[in-house]
């Protein structure tokens, strides 16, 4: 799989990369605005954009919501270790975790912990409620460790091209 990704990325020329960078900065650009930014006429730009979408370089388009304005200013990083690691346990835990609205990112990882989870909550009291009423009700957790983020130093929405 990795070799395929690397091979695909080699097929991107500088114009494709300019299109991707421009769309990362502002996905609401019209085709005409995008074409102007990357130095193409409208039709070739539209064709390239559609090709990039079709080939999977663009996963989708989203609106980025302001966590603080929505009343969820606190970000907590949780490291979780499970009791067991068979496929069924990992699958079930992952499904239940993904269903929690406070969870904004979750990764199955290597190392000392099985999962690294990022949650958004309104306060320390809100985090306590999340733990007691939601996370700790998921069966199979042996241990967890939490850290509150003090400040975000870098936040990207995707990889850079």
GROMACS .gro file of C-alpha atoms in nm:
model
  161
    1UNK     CA    1   0.000   0.000   0.000
    2UNK     CA    2   0.278   0.243   0.091
    3UNK     CA    3   0.454   0.186  -0.242
    4UNK     CA    4   0.127   0.260  -0.423
    5UNK     CA    5   0.087   0.591  -0.239
    6UNK     CA    6   0.443   0.690  -0.313
    7UNK     CA    7   0.402   0.597  -0.681
    8UNK     CA    8   0.074   0.795  -0.701
    9UNK     CA    9   0.231   1.101  -0.540
   10UNK     CA   10   0.507   1.095  -0.801
   11UNK     CA   11   0.239   1.143  -1.068
   12UNK     CA   12   0.146   1.479  -0.921
   13UNK     CA   13   0.307   1.764  -1.106
   14UNK     CA   14   0.361   2.109  -0.963
   15UNK     CA   15   0.029   2.236  -1.101
   16UNK     CA   16  -0.157   1.953  -0.924
   17UNK     CA   17   0.025   2.042  -0.604
   18UNK     CA   18  -0.067   2.410  -0.642
   19UNK     CA   19  -0.431   2.307  -0.686
   20UNK     CA   20  -0.418   2.092  -0.373
   21UNK     CA   21  -0.250   2.367  -0.169
   22UNK     CA   22  -0.504   2.625  -0.284
   23UNK     CA   23  -0.794   2.394  -0.198
   24UNK     CA   24  -0.644   2.325   0.146
   25UNK     CA   25  -0.630   2.697   0.212
   26UNK     CA   26  -0.985   2.762   0.085
   27UNK     CA   27  -1.205   2.480  -0.045
   28UNK     CA   28  -1.480   2.730  -0.126
   29UNK     CA   29  -1.292   2.877  -0.421
   30UNK     CA   30  -1.487   2.879  -0.743
   31UNK     CA   31  -1.326   2.699  -1.033
   32UNK     CA   32  -1.248   3.037  -1.191
   33UNK     CA   33  -1.081   3.164  -0.870
   34UNK     CA   34  -0.885   2.840  -0.836
   35UNK     CA   35  -0.775   2.853  -1.199
   36UNK     CA   36  -0.655   3.210  -1.153
   37UNK     CA   37  -0.458   3.117  -0.840
   38UNK     CA   38  -0.279   2.825  -1.007
   39UNK     CA   39  -0.224   2.983  -1.347
   40UNK     CA   40  -0.461   2.777  -1.560
   41UNK     CA   41  -0.772   2.849  -1.760
   42UNK     CA   42  -1.100   2.733  -1.609
   43UNK     CA   43  -1.166   2.411  -1.803
   44UNK     CA   44  -0.820   2.252  -1.758
   45UNK     CA   45  -0.829   2.348  -1.390
   46UNK     CA   46  -1.173   2.190  -1.346
   47UNK     CA   47  -1.054   1.875  -1.527
   48UNK     CA   48  -0.748   1.847  -1.302
   49UNK     CA   49  -0.956   1.903  -0.988
   50UNK     CA   50  -1.203   1.631  -1.092
   51UNK     CA   51  -0.912   1.394  -1.168
   52UNK     CA   52  -0.758   1.463  -0.827
   53UNK     CA   53  -1.094   1.390  -0.662
   54UNK     CA   54  -1.150   1.072  -0.867
   55UNK     CA   55  -0.799   0.944  -0.794
   56UNK     CA   56  -0.856   0.993  -0.421
   57UNK     CA   57  -0.612   1.278  -0.355
   58UNK     CA   58  -0.905   1.477  -0.216
   59UNK     CA   59  -1.108   1.283   0.041
   60UNK     CA   60  -1.382   1.542   0.073
   61UNK     CA   61  -1.471   1.898   0.164
   62UNK     CA   62  -1.565   2.012   0.514
   63UNK     CA   63  -1.641   2.318   0.722
   64UNK     CA   64  -1.396   2.354   1.011
   65UNK     CA   65  -1.589   2.434   1.328
   66UNK     CA   66  -1.458   2.651   1.609
   67UNK     CA   67  -1.433   2.426   1.913
   68UNK     CA   68  -1.425   2.716   2.160
   69UNK     CA   69  -1.724   2.899   2.007
   70UNK     CA   70  -1.919   2.573   2.033
   71UNK     CA   71  -1.857   2.563   2.408
   72UNK     CA   72  -1.591   2.290   2.399
   73UNK     CA   73  -1.268   2.482   2.465
   74UNK     CA   74  -1.080   2.200   2.641
   75UNK     CA   75  -0.885   1.938   2.448
   76UNK     CA   76  -0.781   1.623   2.629
   77UNK     CA   77  -0.542   1.358   2.500
   78UNK     CA   78  -0.611   1.011   2.642
   79UNK     CA   79  -0.384   0.708   2.623
   80UNK     CA   80  -0.583   0.386   2.664
   81UNK     CA   81  -0.469   0.029   2.726
   82UNK     CA   82  -0.712  -0.258   2.678
   83UNK     CA   83  -0.732  -0.583   2.876
   84UNK     CA   84  -0.720  -0.798   2.563
   85UNK     CA   85  -0.604  -0.752   2.207
   86UNK     CA   86  -0.794  -1.003   1.997
   87UNK     CA   87  -0.956  -0.880   1.676
   88UNK     CA   88  -1.309  -0.884   1.815
   89UNK     CA   89  -1.218  -0.672   2.120
   90UNK     CA   90  -1.025  -0.418   1.912
   91UNK     CA   91  -1.307  -0.393   1.657
   92UNK     CA   92  -1.579  -0.349   1.920
   93UNK     CA   93  -1.382  -0.096   2.122
   94UNK     CA   94  -1.301   0.105   1.810
   95UNK     CA   95  -1.666   0.114   1.702
   96UNK     CA   96  -1.791   0.225   2.044
   97UNK     CA   97  -1.517   0.485   2.078
   98UNK     CA   98  -1.592   0.629   1.733
   99UNK     CA   99  -1.957   0.667   1.834
  100UNK     CA  100  -1.878   0.912   2.115
  101UNK     CA  101  -1.937   1.271   1.997
  102UNK     CA  102  -1.664   1.412   2.224
  103UNK     CA  103  -1.401   1.203   2.042
  104UNK     CA  104  -1.254   1.411   1.760
  105UNK     CA  105  -0.960   1.183   1.676
  106UNK     CA  106  -0.869   0.826   1.773
  107UNK     CA  107  -0.577   0.609   1.671
  108UNK     CA  108  -0.492   0.244   1.730
  109UNK     CA  109  -0.122   0.265   1.811
  110UNK     CA  110   0.191   0.070   1.887
  111UNK     CA  111   0.388   0.118   2.207
  112UNK     CA  112   0.284   0.135   2.571
  113UNK     CA  113  -0.081   0.220   2.497
  114UNK     CA  114  -0.327   0.070   2.252
  115UNK     CA  115  -0.518   0.387   2.164
  116UNK     CA  116  -0.443   0.757   2.150
  117UNK     CA  117  -0.767   0.955   2.169
  118UNK     CA  118  -0.833   1.328   2.142
  119UNK     CA  119  -1.154   1.462   2.292
  120UNK     CA  120  -1.318   1.805   2.311
  121UNK     CA  121  -1.505   1.895   2.630
  122UNK     CA  122  -1.639   2.208   2.797
  123UNK     CA  123  -1.445   2.178   3.124
  124UNK     CA  124  -1.271   1.948   3.370
  125UNK     CA  125  -1.616   1.865   3.510
  126UNK     CA  126  -1.732   1.786   3.157
  127UNK     CA  127  -1.432   1.560   3.111
  128UNK     CA  128  -1.510   1.379   3.435
  129UNK     CA  129  -1.868   1.321   3.310
  130UNK     CA  130  -1.731   1.195   2.977
  131UNK     CA  131  -1.508   0.945   3.160
  132UNK     CA  132  -1.771   0.820   3.404
  133UNK     CA  133  -2.076   0.821   3.179
  134UNK     CA  134  -1.925   0.724   2.845
  135UNK     CA  135  -1.563   0.613   2.814
  136UNK     CA  136  -1.545   0.391   3.123
  137UNK     CA  137  -1.869   0.222   3.024
  138UNK     CA  138  -1.695   0.073   2.722
  139UNK     CA  139  -1.587  -0.275   2.831
  140UNK     CA  140  -1.225  -0.383   2.814
  141UNK     CA  141  -1.030  -0.078   2.936
  142UNK     CA  142  -0.748  -0.179   3.168
  143UNK     CA  143  -0.581   0.161   3.207
  144UNK     CA  144  -0.604   0.517   3.083
  145UNK     CA  145  -0.394   0.828   3.124
  146UNK     CA  146  -0.514   1.179   3.039
  147UNK     CA  147  -0.342   1.507   2.961
  148UNK     CA  148  -0.517   1.841   2.912
  149UNK     CA  149  -0.378   2.044   2.624
  150UNK     CA  150  -0.269   2.386   2.747
  151UNK     CA  151  -0.233   2.548   2.406
  152UNK     CA  152  -0.235   2.431   2.044
  153UNK     CA  153   0.100   2.509   1.883
  154UNK     CA  154   0.027   2.366   1.539
  155UNK     CA  155  -0.294   2.241   1.385
  156UNK     CA  156  -0.316   2.117   1.029
  157UNK     CA  157  -0.627   1.977   0.869
  158UNK     CA  158  -0.432   1.750   0.633
  159UNK     CA  159  -0.085   1.663   0.512
  160UNK     CA  160   0.103   1.931   0.325
  161UNK     CA  161   0.191   1.896  -0.044
   0.00000   0.00000   0.00000
